[in-house]
Coordinates of C-alpha atoms and ligand atoms in Angstrom, one line a residue:
X1 CA -27.7 51.2 316.6
X2 CA -29.4 52.0 319.9
X3 CA -27.6 53.5 322.8
X4 CA -28.9 53.7 326.4
X5 CA -28.4 57.0 328.3
X6 CA -27.6 56.8 332.0
X7 CA -31.3 57.0 332.8
X8 CA -31.8 53.9 330.6
X9 CA -33.6 55.7 327.9
X10 CA -32.9 54.6 324.4
X11 CA -31.1 57.0 322.0
X12 CA -30.8 56.4 318.3
X13 CA -27.2 56.4 317.1
X14 CA -25.7 56.3 313.7
X15 CA -24.9 52.8 312.4
X16 CA -21.9 54.2 310.5
X17 CA -20.1 56.4 313.0
X18 CA -21.9 55.8 316.2
X19 CA -22.8 59.5 316.9
X20 CA -26.2 60.4 318.2
X21 CA -26.7 63.7 316.3
X22 CA -29.2 63.6 313.5
X23 CA -30.7 66.2 311.2
X24 CA -34.3 65.7 311.9
X25 CA -35.3 67.6 308.7
X26 CA -33.5 65.1 306.4
X27 CA -33.1 62.2 308.8
X28 CA -29.4 62.0 308.2
X29 CA -26.4 61.8 310.5
X30 CA -24.7 65.2 311.2
X31 CA -21.3 63.6 311.2
X32 CA -21.2 61.3 308.2
X33 CA -24.6 62.1 306.5
X34 CA -25.7 58.4 306.7
X35 CA -29.4 58.2 306.3
X36 CA -31.6 56.9 309.1
X37 CA -33.2 53.8 307.7
X38 CA -36.8 52.8 308.4
X39 CA -35.4 49.8 310.2
X40 CA -33.4 52.0 312.5
X41 CA -36.4 54.1 313.3
X42 CA -38.6 51.1 313.9
X43 CA -36.0 49.6 316.3
X44 CA -35.7 52.9 318.1
X45 CA -39.5 53.3 318.5
X46 CA -39.7 49.8 319.8
X47 CA -36.9 50.4 322.3
X48 CA -38.6 53.6 323.4
X49 CA -42.0 52.0 323.8
X50 CA -40.4 49.3 326.0
X51 CA -38.6 51.9 328.1
X52 CA -41.8 53.9 328.5
X53 CA -43.7 50.8 329.5
X54 CA -41.1 49.8 332.0
X55 CA -40.9 53.2 333.5
X56 CA -44.7 53.4 333.9
X57 CA -44.6 50.0 335.6
X58 CA -42.1 51.2 338.1
X59 CA -43.9 54.6 338.6
X60 CA -47.1 52.9 339.7
X61 CA -48.1 53.6 343.3
X62 CA -47.7 50.4 345.4
Ligands
ZN1 ZN1 -22.8 59.0 311.3

C-alpha cells in the first residue's frame, strides 16, 4: 500500500502489516518479513513520479 506523509510525499508501506520499514538489502518488511512485490515497487515509483511532477509544477516561478 502507499501512504502519504504530511508533506504529501508517497511512502511505501507493507501490504501485510502496514508498517513503513523495509530492509532495502532484501526488499522485505522489517516487521513481518513480507516481500516487496514488483507491483508494489511499480505503484510506489508511479506515485513518487506523480508527486515530483506536481511539486515541480507548483515550484515554478509565476
Ligand atoms: Zn509487514
